[in-house]
mmCIF file of C-alpha atoms in Angstrom:
data_model
loop_
_atom_site.group_PDB
_atom_site.id
_atom_site.type_symbol
_atom_site.label_atom_id
_atom_site.label_comp_id
_atom_site.label_asym_id
_atom_site.label_seq_id
_atom_site.Cartn_x
_atom_site.Cartn_y
_atom_site.Cartn_z
ATOM 1 C CA MET U 8 11.232 4.549 49.925
ATOM 2 C CA ASP U 9 9.474 1.197 50.351
ATOM 3 C CA TYR U 10 6.329 1.823 52.357
ATOM 4 C CA SER U 11 3.649 -0.739 52.976
ATOM 5 C CA GLY U 12 1.245 0.728 50.494
ATOM 6 C CA ALA U 13 -1.963 -1.057 51.436
ATOM 7 C CA PRO U 14 -3.775 0.829 54.188
ATOM 8 C CA GLY U 15 -4.896 -2.442 55.721
ATOM 9 C CA GLY U 16 -1.358 -3.788 55.862
ATOM 10 C CA SER U 17 -0.036 -0.575 57.353
ATOM 11 C CA TYR U 18 -2.806 -0.530 59.953
ATOM 12 C CA MET U 19 -2.125 -4.151 60.871
ATOM 13 C CA ASN U 20 1.606 -3.452 61.271
ATOM 14 C CA ASN U 21 0.851 -0.493 63.532
ATOM 15 C CA LEU U 22 -1.538 -2.590 65.587
ATOM 16 C CA ILE U 23 1.001 -5.383 66.019
ATOM 17 C CA GLY U 24 3.771 -2.951 66.985
ATOM 18 C CA THR U 25 1.551 -1.028 69.400
ATOM 19 C CA LEU U 26 0.296 -4.171 71.131
ATOM 20 C CA LEU U 27 3.835 -5.526 71.399
ATOM 21 C CA ALA U 28 5.037 -2.258 72.959
ATOM 22 C CA ILE U 29 2.166 -2.153 75.459
ATOM 23 C CA PHE U 30 2.666 -5.817 76.336
ATOM 24 C CA GLY U 31 6.422 -5.319 76.739
ATOM 25 C CA ASN U 32 6.095 -2.265 78.994
ATOM 26 C CA VAL U 33 3.483 -3.922 81.199
ATOM 27 C CA LEU U 34 5.555 -7.093 81.476
ATOM 28 C CA VAL U 35 8.709 -5.154 82.369
ATOM 29 C CA SER U 36 6.861 -3.287 85.135
ATOM 30 C CA ILE U 37 5.496 -6.544 86.554
ATOM 31 C CA SER U 38 8.887 -8.228 86.381
ATOM 32 C CA LEU U 39 10.702 -5.409 88.129
ATOM 33 C CA THR U 40 8.096 -5.349 90.880
ATOM 34 C CA ILE U 41 8.585 -9.100 91.309
ATOM 35 C CA GLN U 42 12.325 -8.540 91.614
ATOM 36 C CA LYS U 43 11.778 -5.829 94.205
ATOM 37 C CA TYR U 44 9.518 -8.190 96.135
ATOM 38 C CA SER U 45 12.330 -10.761 96.028
ATOM 39 C CA HIS U 46 14.784 -8.257 97.525
ATOM 40 C CA VAL U 47 12.385 -7.200 100.269
ATOM 41 C CA MET U 48 11.494 -10.764 101.255
ATOM 42 C CA LEU U 49 15.155 -11.810 101.288
ATOM 43 C CA ALA U 50 16.100 -8.853 103.491
ATOM 44 C CA GLY U 51 13.273 -9.668 105.912
ATOM 45 C CA THR U 52 14.647 -13.142 106.669
ATOM 46 C CA LYS U 53 17.877 -14.572 107.999
ATOM 47 C CA ASP U 54 18.650 -16.037 104.579
ATOM 48 C CA GLN U 55 22.199 -15.003 103.654
ATOM 49 C CA ARG U 56 21.871 -15.880 99.973
ATOM 50 C CA SER U 57 22.418 -13.241 97.309
ATOM 51 C CA PHE U 58 19.295 -12.095 95.491
ATOM 52 C CA TYR U 59 20.324 -13.804 92.252
ATOM 53 C CA TRP U 60 20.097 -17.192 93.951
ATOM 54 C CA THR U 61 16.361 -16.827 94.555
ATOM 55 C CA LYS U 62 13.750 -18.277 92.179
ATOM 56 C CA THR U 63 11.573 -15.175 92.483
ATOM 57 C CA TRP U 64 14.322 -12.868 91.211
ATOM 58 C CA TRP U 65 15.048 -15.114 88.235
ATOM 59 C CA PHE U 66 11.339 -15.354 87.490
ATOM 60 C CA GLY U 67 11.259 -11.555 87.307
ATOM 61 C CA PHE U 68 14.419 -11.518 85.193
ATOM 62 C CA ILE U 69 12.841 -13.847 82.626
ATOM 63 C CA PHE U 70 9.812 -11.555 82.473
ATOM 64 C CA THR U 71 12.124 -8.592 81.930
ATOM 65 C CA PHE U 72 13.883 -10.374 79.079
ATOM 66 C CA ILE U 73 10.580 -11.221 77.387
ATOM 67 C CA GLY U 74 9.219 -7.698 77.874
ATOM 68 C CA GLU U 75 12.300 -5.978 76.513
ATOM 69 C CA GLY U 76 12.279 -8.397 73.579
ATOM 70 C CA ALA U 77 8.694 -7.412 72.801
ATOM 71 C CA ASN U 78 9.656 -3.732 72.975
ATOM 72 C CA PHE U 79 12.579 -4.353 70.638
ATOM 73 C CA VAL U 80 10.469 -6.150 68.027
ATOM 74 C CA SER U 81 7.711 -3.516 68.227
ATOM 75 C CA TYR U 82 10.038 -0.963 66.576
ATOM 76 C CA ALA U 83 10.116 -3.132 63.458
ATOM 77 C CA PHE U 84 6.336 -2.988 62.998
ATOM 78 C CA ALA U 85 5.161 0.419 64.241
ATOM 79 C CA PRO U 86 6.558 3.922 63.650
ATOM 80 C CA LEU U 87 9.080 5.132 66.179
ATOM 81 C CA THR U 88 6.804 8.051 67.060
ATOM 82 C CA LEU U 89 4.138 5.573 68.204
ATOM 83 C CA VAL U 90 6.362 3.218 70.193
ATOM 84 C CA ALA U 91 8.480 5.766 72.094
ATOM 85 C CA PRO U 92 5.627 7.547 73.969
ATOM 86 C CA LEU U 93 4.218 4.182 75.060
ATOM 87 C CA ASN U 94 6.828 4.110 77.824
ATOM 88 C CA ALA U 95 4.136 5.953 79.782
ATOM 89 C CA VAL U 96 2.393 2.579 80.052
ATOM 90 C CA SER U 97 5.329 1.306 82.102
ATOM 91 C CA ILE U 98 5.133 4.231 84.531
ATOM 92 C CA LEU U 99 1.357 3.854 84.801
ATOM 93 C CA THR U 100 1.585 0.118 85.464
ATOM 94 C CA SER U 101 4.377 0.601 88.002
ATOM 95 C CA SER U 102 2.344 3.110 89.964
ATOM 96 C CA ILE U 103 -0.754 0.898 89.986
ATOM 97 C CA LEU U 104 1.281 -2.090 91.159
ATOM 98 C CA GLY U 105 2.751 0.088 93.890
ATOM 99 C CA PHE U 106 -0.715 1.012 95.132
ATOM 100 C CA LEU U 107 -1.850 -2.599 95.063
ATOM 101 C CA PHE U 108 1.091 -4.162 96.875
ATOM 102 C CA LEU U 109 3.077 -1.528 98.749
ATOM 103 C CA ARG U 110 0.576 1.020 100.059
ATOM 104 C CA GLU U 111 -0.613 1.055 103.654
ATOM 105 C CA LYS U 112 -4.347 1.101 104.280
ATOM 106 C CA SER U 113 -5.918 4.506 104.849
ATOM 107 C CA LYS U 114 -9.352 6.073 105.095
ATOM 108 C CA PRO U 115 -11.068 6.861 101.768
ATOM 109 C CA LYS U 116 -11.170 10.616 102.426
ATOM 110 C CA GLU U 117 -7.490 10.733 103.360
ATOM 111 C CA PHE U 118 -6.591 8.513 100.418
ATOM 112 C CA ALA U 119 -8.476 10.757 97.968
ATOM 113 C CA LYS U 120 -6.818 13.846 99.438
ATOM 114 C CA ASN U 121 -3.307 12.444 99.144
ATOM 115 C CA TYR U 122 -3.600 10.605 95.842
ATOM 116 C CA GLY U 123 -6.352 12.374 93.907
ATOM 117 C CA LEU U 124 -3.808 13.963 91.571
ATOM 118 C CA THR U 125 -2.237 10.580 90.979
ATOM 119 C CA PHE U 126 -5.518 9.127 89.753
ATOM 120 C CA LEU U 127 -6.047 12.215 87.609
ATOM 121 C CA GLY U 128 -2.629 11.432 86.133
ATOM 122 C CA TYR U 129 -3.846 7.911 85.384
ATOM 123 C CA LEU U 130 -6.813 9.269 83.437
ATOM 124 C CA LEU U 131 -4.709 11.781 81.515
ATOM 125 C CA THR U 132 -2.118 9.136 80.636
ATOM 126 C CA VAL U 133 -4.737 6.684 79.386
ATOM 127 C CA GLY U 134 -6.529 9.392 77.391
ATOM 128 C CA GLY U 135 -3.315 10.747 75.929
ATOM 129 C CA THR U 136 -2.188 7.251 74.957
ATOM 130 C CA TYR U 137 -5.476 6.678 73.138
ATOM 131 C CA LEU U 138 -5.120 9.964 71.235
ATOM 132 C CA PHE U 139 -1.552 9.582 69.998
ATOM 133 C CA VAL U 140 -2.096 5.932 69.086
ATOM 134 C CA SER U 141 -5.306 6.754 67.188
ATOM 135 C CA PHE U 142 -3.944 9.804 65.367
ATOM 136 C CA GLY U 143 -0.277 8.860 65.093
ATOM 137 C CA PRO U 144 1.541 8.095 61.830
ATOM 138 C CA ASN U 145 -0.079 5.244 59.939
ATOM 139 C CA SER U 146 2.458 4.639 57.164
ATOM 140 C CA HIS U 147 5.171 2.113 57.866
ATOM 141 C CA GLU U 148 8.423 1.774 55.954
ATOM 142 C CA LYS U 149 10.160 -1.533 55.421
ATOM 143 C CA LEU U 150 13.622 -0.879 56.799
ATOM 144 C CA LYS U 151 15.873 -2.452 54.208
ATOM 145 C CA ALA U 152 19.552 -1.615 54.343
ATOM 146 C CA GLU U 153 19.304 0.529 51.203
ATOM 147 C CA ASN U 154 16.503 2.629 52.718
ATOM 148 C CA ILE U 155 18.438 3.215 55.920
ATOM 149 C CA VAL U 156 21.494 4.394 53.980
ATOM 150 C CA LYS U 157 19.308 6.799 51.986
ATOM 151 C CA HIS U 158 17.977 8.235 55.233
ATOM 152 C CA ILE U 159 21.453 8.741 56.692
ATOM 153 C CA VAL U 160 22.891 10.591 53.689
ATOM 154 C CA GLY U 161 19.946 12.981 53.476
ATOM 155 C CA TRP U 162 20.776 16.560 54.445
ATOM 156 C CA PRO U 163 18.018 16.861 57.137
ATOM 157 C CA VAL U 164 19.444 13.863 58.972
ATOM 158 C CA LEU U 165 23.039 15.057 58.624
ATOM 159 C CA LEU U 166 22.061 18.498 59.917
ATOM 160 C CA TYR U 167 20.141 16.956 62.815
ATOM 161 C CA LEU U 168 23.055 14.685 63.759
ATOM 162 C CA LEU U 169 25.498 17.610 63.557
ATOM 163 C CA LEU U 170 23.374 19.771 65.856
ATOM 164 C CA GLU U 171 22.896 16.857 68.232
ATOM 165 C CA ILE U 172 26.642 16.152 68.404
ATOM 166 C CA ILE U 173 27.450 19.823 69.046
ATOM 167 C CA THR U 174 24.783 20.075 71.759
ATOM 168 C CA PHE U 175 25.928 16.843 73.372
ATOM 169 C CA CYS U 176 29.570 17.967 73.428
ATOM 170 C CA LEU U 177 28.668 21.321 74.993
ATOM 171 C CA LEU U 178 26.551 19.692 77.692
ATOM 172 C CA LEU U 179 29.250 17.103 78.367
ATOM 173 C CA TYR U 180 31.869 19.866 78.667
ATOM 174 C CA PHE U 181 29.867 21.740 81.299
ATOM 175 C CA TYR U 182 29.037 18.502 83.103
ATOM 176 C CA LYS U 183 32.634 17.271 83.273
ATOM 177 C CA GLN U 184 34.721 20.442 83.416
ATOM 178 C CA HIS U 185 32.449 22.724 85.434
ATOM 179 C CA ASN U 186 30.758 20.072 87.596
ATOM 180 C CA ALA U 187 27.359 21.160 86.302
ATOM 181 C CA ASP U 188 25.554 18.120 87.676
ATOM 182 C CA TYR U 189 22.107 19.654 87.350
ATOM 183 C CA LEU U 190 19.360 17.163 86.645
ATOM 184 C CA VAL U 191 18.314 18.898 83.430
ATOM 185 C CA ILE U 192 21.830 18.689 82.001
ATOM 186 C CA ILE U 193 22.238 15.005 82.856
ATOM 187 C CA LEU U 194 18.830 14.066 81.485
ATOM 188 C CA LEU U 195 19.442 16.077 78.316
ATOM 189 C CA LEU U 196 22.568 13.986 77.795
ATOM 190 C CA VAL U 197 20.467 10.864 78.368
ATOM 191 C CA ALA U 198 17.766 12.077 75.968
ATOM 192 C CA LEU U 199 20.253 12.925 73.210
ATOM 193 C CA LEU U 200 21.787 9.479 73.529
ATOM 194 C CA GLY U 201 18.288 8.029 73.676
ATOM 195 C CA SER U 202 17.401 9.542 70.306
ATOM 196 C CA VAL U 203 20.382 7.719 68.808
ATOM 197 C CA THR U 204 19.298 4.561 70.617
ATOM 198 C CA VAL U 205 15.764 4.539 69.203
ATOM 199 C CA ILE U 206 17.008 5.307 65.682
ATOM 200 C CA THR U 207 19.461 2.422 65.764
ATOM 201 C CA VAL U 208 17.091 0.057 67.584
ATOM 202 C CA LYS U 209 14.437 0.575 64.914
ATOM 203 C CA ALA U 210 16.990 0.003 62.149
ATOM 204 C CA VAL U 211 18.461 -3.141 63.726
ATOM 205 C CA SER U 212 15.036 -4.526 64.645
ATOM 206 C CA GLY U 213 13.652 -3.867 61.157
ATOM 207 C CA MET U 214 16.579 -5.545 59.417
ATOM 208 C CA LEU U 215 16.409 -8.557 61.748
ATOM 209 C CA VAL U 216 12.685 -9.025 61.087
ATOM 210 C CA LEU U 217 13.229 -8.800 57.325
ATOM 211 C CA THR U 218 16.024 -11.358 57.635
ATOM 212 C CA VAL U 219 13.740 -13.736 59.540
ATOM 213 C CA GLU U 220 11.106 -13.245 56.820
ATOM 214 C CA GLY U 221 13.634 -14.352 54.198
ATOM 215 C CA THR U 222 15.280 -11.134 52.948
ATOM 216 C CA MET U 223 18.878 -11.223 54.206
ATOM 217 C CA GLN U 224 20.000 -7.870 55.622
ATOM 218 C CA LEU U 225 22.749 -8.868 58.066
ATOM 219 C CA ASN U 226 25.518 -8.920 55.469
ATOM 220 C CA TYR U 227 25.227 -5.175 54.809
ATOM 221 C CA PRO U 228 27.812 -2.943 56.581
ATOM 222 C CA ILE U 229 25.055 -0.587 57.745
ATOM 223 C CA PHE U 230 23.699 -3.334 60.006
ATOM 224 C CA SER U 231 27.019 -3.610 61.854
ATOM 225 C CA VAL U 232 27.288 0.178 62.127
ATOM 226 C CA MET U 233 23.781 0.483 63.561
ATOM 227 C CA PHE U 234 24.321 -2.412 65.952
ATOM 228 C CA VAL U 235 27.549 -0.939 67.361
ATOM 229 C CA CYS U 236 25.961 2.499 67.739
ATOM 230 C CA MET U 237 22.975 0.931 69.476
ATOM 231 C CA VAL U 238 25.098 -0.898 72.046
ATOM 232 C CA ALA U 239 27.359 2.109 72.686
ATOM 233 C CA SER U 240 24.457 4.535 73.137
ATOM 234 C CA VAL U 241 22.674 2.167 75.530
ATOM 235 C CA VAL U 242 25.813 1.730 77.661
ATOM 236 C CA PHE U 243 26.542 5.455 77.978
ATOM 237 C CA GLN U 244 22.870 6.254 78.466
ATOM 238 C CA SER U 245 22.773 3.829 81.411
ATOM 239 C CA ARG U 246 25.864 5.422 82.942
ATOM 240 C CA PHE U 247 24.380 8.910 82.857
ATOM 241 C CA LEU U 248 21.087 7.646 84.269
ATOM 242 C CA SER U 249 22.988 5.968 87.086
ATOM 243 C CA GLN U 250 24.728 9.251 87.897
ATOM 244 C CA ALA U 251 21.388 11.060 87.905
ATOM 245 C CA CYS U 252 19.908 8.526 90.348
ATOM 246 C CA LYS U 253 22.837 9.054 92.719
ATOM 247 C CA LEU U 254 22.396 12.826 92.790
ATOM 248 C CA HIS U 255 18.671 13.474 92.442
ATOM 249 C CA ASP U 256 15.263 12.186 93.452
ATOM 250 C CA SER U 257 14.181 9.172 91.433
ATOM 251 C CA SER U 258 10.562 10.251 91.076
ATOM 252 C CA LEU U 259 11.588 13.535 89.488
ATOM 253 C CA ILE U 260 13.973 11.637 87.227
ATOM 254 C CA ALA U 261 11.127 9.388 86.054
ATOM 255 C CA SER U 262 8.900 12.200 84.820
ATOM 256 C CA MET U 263 11.629 14.423 83.373
ATOM 257 C CA ASN U 264 13.412 11.560 81.667
ATOM 258 C CA TYR U 265 10.173 10.350 80.081
ATOM 259 C CA ILE U 266 9.302 13.831 78.792
ATOM 260 C CA LEU U 267 12.752 14.670 77.421
ATOM 261 C CA SER U 268 13.469 11.228 75.992
ATOM 262 C CA THR U 269 10.070 11.006 74.313
ATOM 263 C CA PHE U 270 10.415 14.480 72.822
ATOM 264 C CA PHE U 271 13.816 13.768 71.280
ATOM 265 C CA ALA U 272 12.695 10.306 70.135
ATOM 266 C CA VAL U 273 9.688 11.794 68.328
ATOM 267 C CA VAL U 274 11.878 14.466 66.714
ATOM 268 C CA ALA U 275 14.344 11.759 65.632
ATOM 269 C CA GLY U 276 11.548 9.683 64.122
ATOM 270 C CA ALA U 277 10.111 12.683 62.290
ATOM 271 C CA ILE U 278 13.489 13.709 60.831
ATOM 272 C CA PHE U 279 15.255 10.400 60.305
ATOM 273 C CA TYR U 280 12.351 8.176 59.206
ATOM 274 C CA LEU U 281 10.068 10.956 57.863
ATOM 275 C CA GLU U 282 7.140 9.484 59.771
ATOM 276 C CA PHE U 283 4.923 12.595 59.583
ATOM 277 C CA ASN U 284 5.386 13.258 55.851
ATOM 278 C CA HIS U 285 2.109 11.591 54.878
ATOM 279 C CA GLU U 286 0.000 12.957 57.744
ATOM 280 C CA ASP U 287 -2.396 15.894 57.652
ATOM 281 C CA VAL U 288 -2.400 18.807 60.101
ATOM 282 C CA LEU U 289 -5.368 17.514 62.111
ATOM 283 C CA HIS U 290 -3.728 14.152 62.813
ATOM 284 C CA ILE U 291 -0.460 15.829 63.785
ATOM 285 C CA CYS U 292 -2.245 18.240 66.168
ATOM 286 C CA MET U 293 -4.194 15.424 67.821
ATOM 287 C CA TYR U 294 -1.002 13.397 68.152
ATOM 288 C CA VAL U 295 0.744 16.339 69.837
ATOM 289 C CA LEU U 296 -2.243 16.831 72.149
ATOM 290 C CA GLY U 297 -2.158 13.171 73.149
ATOM 291 C CA SER U 298 1.572 13.352 73.849
ATOM 292 C CA LEU U 299 1.137 16.474 75.986
ATOM 293 C CA LEU U 300 -1.616 14.777 77.981
ATOM 294 C CA CYS U 301 0.734 11.852 78.589
ATOM 295 C CA PHE U 302 3.466 14.240 79.738
ATOM 296 C CA LEU U 303 1.093 15.907 82.194
ATOM 297 C CA GLY U 304 -0.249 12.556 83.358
ATOM 298 C CA VAL U 305 3.213 11.157 84.068
ATOM 299 C CA PHE U 306 4.131 14.360 85.909
ATOM 300 C CA LEU U 307 1.051 14.067 88.143
ATOM 301 C CA ILE U 308 1.660 10.368 88.790
ATOM 302 C CA THR U 309 5.145 11.090 90.133
ATOM 303 C CA LYS U 310 4.366 14.505 91.663
ATOM 304 C CA ASN U 311 3.477 13.535 95.223
ATOM 305 C CA ARG U 312 6.139 10.914 95.766
ATOM 306 C CA LYS U 313 7.724 11.436 99.169
ATOM 307 C CA ARG U 314 11.362 12.324 99.350
ATOM 308 C CA ALA U 315 13.750 10.078 101.166
ATOM 309 C CA LYS U 316 14.374 10.766 104.809
ATOM 310 C CA ILE U 317 17.930 11.689 105.640
ATOM 311 C CA PHE U 318 19.631 8.966 107.648
ATOM 312 C CA GLU U 319 20.333 9.784 111.291
ATOM 313 C CA PRO U 320 22.749 7.339 112.965
ATOM 314 C CA TYR U 321 22.027 6.128 116.470
ATOM 315 C CA VAL U 322 24.059 4.328 119.117
ATOM 316 C CA THR U 323 23.045 1.192 121.008
ATOM 317 C CA MET U 324 24.882 -0.973 123.485
ATOM 318 C CA ASP U 325 26.240 -4.366 122.532
ATOM 319 C CA MET U 326 24.884 -6.412 125.457
ATOM 320 C CA ALA U 327 27.442 -9.173 125.088
ATOM 321 C CA ASN U 328 30.604 -7.091 124.978
ATOM 322 C CA GLY U 329 29.457 -3.826 126.529
ATOM 323 C CA VAL U 330 30.597 -1.914 123.432
ATOM 324 C CA PRO U 331 28.587 0.932 121.877
ATOM 325 C CA THR U 332 27.706 0.315 118.231
ATOM 326 C CA ILE U 333 26.689 2.826 115.587
ATOM 327 C CA HIS U 334 23.909 1.350 113.474
ATOM 328 C CA ASP U 335 23.162 2.307 109.915
ATOM 329 C CA LYS U 336 19.641 1.181 109.150
ATOM 330 C CA GLY U 337 19.476 3.467 106.151
ATOM 331 C CA LEU U 338 20.926 0.892 103.801
ATOM 332 C CA ALA U 339 18.438 -0.125 101.153
ATOM 333 C CA VAL U 340 17.411 -3.725 100.875
ATOM 334 C CA GLN U 341 17.569 -3.435 97.102
ATOM 335 C CA PRO U 342 19.299 -1.350 94.429
ATOM 336 C CA ASP U 343 17.006 1.579 95.173
ATOM 337 C CA PHE U 344 18.249 5.098 95.787
ATOM 338 C CA ASN U 345 16.702 8.119 97.463
ATOM 339 C CA GLY U 346 13.956 6.044 99.034
ATOM 340 C CA SER U 347 11.929 6.350 95.875
ATOM 341 C CA PHE U 348 10.884 3.905 93.218
ATOM 342 C CA SER U 349 12.970 1.293 91.516
ATOM 343 C CA TYR U 350 12.419 -2.145 90.177
ATOM 344 C CA GLY U 351 9.230 -1.101 88.466
ATOM 345 C CA THR U 352 7.369 0.602 91.284
ATOM 346 C CA LEU U 353 6.729 4.289 91.811
ATOM 347 C CA VAL U 354 6.182 3.826 95.519
ATOM 348 C CA ASN U 355 8.685 4.274 98.293
ATOM 349 C CA ASN U 356 8.621 2.562 101.656
ATOM 350 C CA ASN U 357 8.198 5.658 103.783
ATOM 351 C CA GLY U 358 4.694 4.577 104.784
ATOM 352 C CA VAL U 359 5.794 1.238 106.215
ATOM 353 C CA ALA U 360 5.671 1.158 109.990
ATOM 354 C CA PRO U 361 9.052 0.641 111.694
ATOM 355 C CA ALA U 362 9.743 -2.720 113.237
ATOM 356 C CA THR U 363 9.345 -2.829 117.031
ATOM 357 C CA LEU U 364 11.907 -4.337 119.345
ATOM 358 C CA PRO U 365 11.003 -7.320 121.542
ATOM 359 C CA ALA U 366 9.899 -6.373 125.033
ATOM 360 C CA ASN U 367 13.067 -7.679 126.631
ATOM 361 C CA LEU U 368 15.214 -5.425 124.460
ATOM 362 C CA GLU U 369 13.250 -2.178 124.803
ATOM 363 C CA GLN U 370 15.011 0.297 127.061
ATOM 364 C CA SER U 371 15.364 3.992 127.657
ATOM 365 C CA PRO U 372 17.764 5.926 125.454
ATOM 366 C CA VAL U 373 21.267 5.750 126.871
ATOM 367 C CA SER U 374 24.509 7.554 126.431
ATOM 368 C CA CYS U 375 27.816 5.901 127.088
ATOM 369 C CA ARG U 376 30.917 7.415 128.626
ATOM 370 C CA ALA U 377 34.283 5.837 129.209
ATOM 371 C CA ASN U 378 35.583 6.175 132.768
ATOM 372 C CA ASP U 379 38.663 4.302 133.968
ATOM 373 C CA GLY U 380 38.174 1.509 131.515
ATOM 374 C CA GLN U 381 34.496 1.015 132.419
ATOM 375 C CA PHE U 382 31.258 2.241 130.872
ATOM 376 C CA ASP U 383 28.673 4.108 132.939
ATOM 377 C CA LEU U 384 25.102 4.181 131.712
ATOM 378 C CA LYS U 385 23.221 7.404 132.282
ATOM 379 C CA GLU U 386 19.665 8.094 131.313
ATOM 380 C CA ASP U 387 19.150 11.146 129.129
#
């Protein structure tokens, strides 16, 4: 295997990859919050334009593209087991942005009581990130096509892929045939697909970087195979995540998906790319400790998110036509489900005060009853 033998070169590659991953995750969180802001502002006006016609939304989209590009390139420089857990940075940044822009003002004592665990989660996430970055794998392999093929035909990788395929098929069978739409089952499907995604993303990213540096890798069949597997795994992973968001609370999905996906990504990196082969026991233990602290931190950050309130329809009178109308104000002003976070923020809008009606429209609750073609109003 072709590893970057010089310790300085390996350290520099890790540093570049880590900084790119942190930058990408922070930028994605900012961009998604900008897009959410665009949706909210558009819904609060009489502007009938779709969200993709607004400059703010496109500004956020460009940030997303740049951030995801930085994440993609980071896999070519740093070990997979370093880049994958850094998704905690995105959750941390999203939560902080939510506090800064979407939280209502409250007294310090009440704020500390309600969100003390969240800030503890911040500290644990930052500390855990420092530990696994400092003690994570330091050797970096140049991902030439020949090296990737050697990894694939090795018996540990073949055994791992076989077990993963069997597990995935069993989970998919229970999910489809027995309607086992439990969150754990869906997120395990996502995590298993995610392990394939990170393996292929690292391979494709590494070969593209080597090609840009002057060593052509795109004419090897393994590049096409990895690229197709990458696209397919991302598509199906997104579909399962979408199903999970429709059935379960988004805050719970955030923490569980991060934990499961990171675990399987680290296992994939250890087996497929042999990233822990040159590490001693102390470094591995400190890396595991840092990862566990990140898991606990992410769990605490998302722990006290409020659940969505169930929509209760109400009836008002159409003043012009005298016709009762059932209003559904539960529709989201953005692609956000369960009243929880989306578009890069971990904060829901449950704390926002409801809009008040103008004085000339405020009236006592009424019930309407048809009587000989006319409507009689009766106070409850």
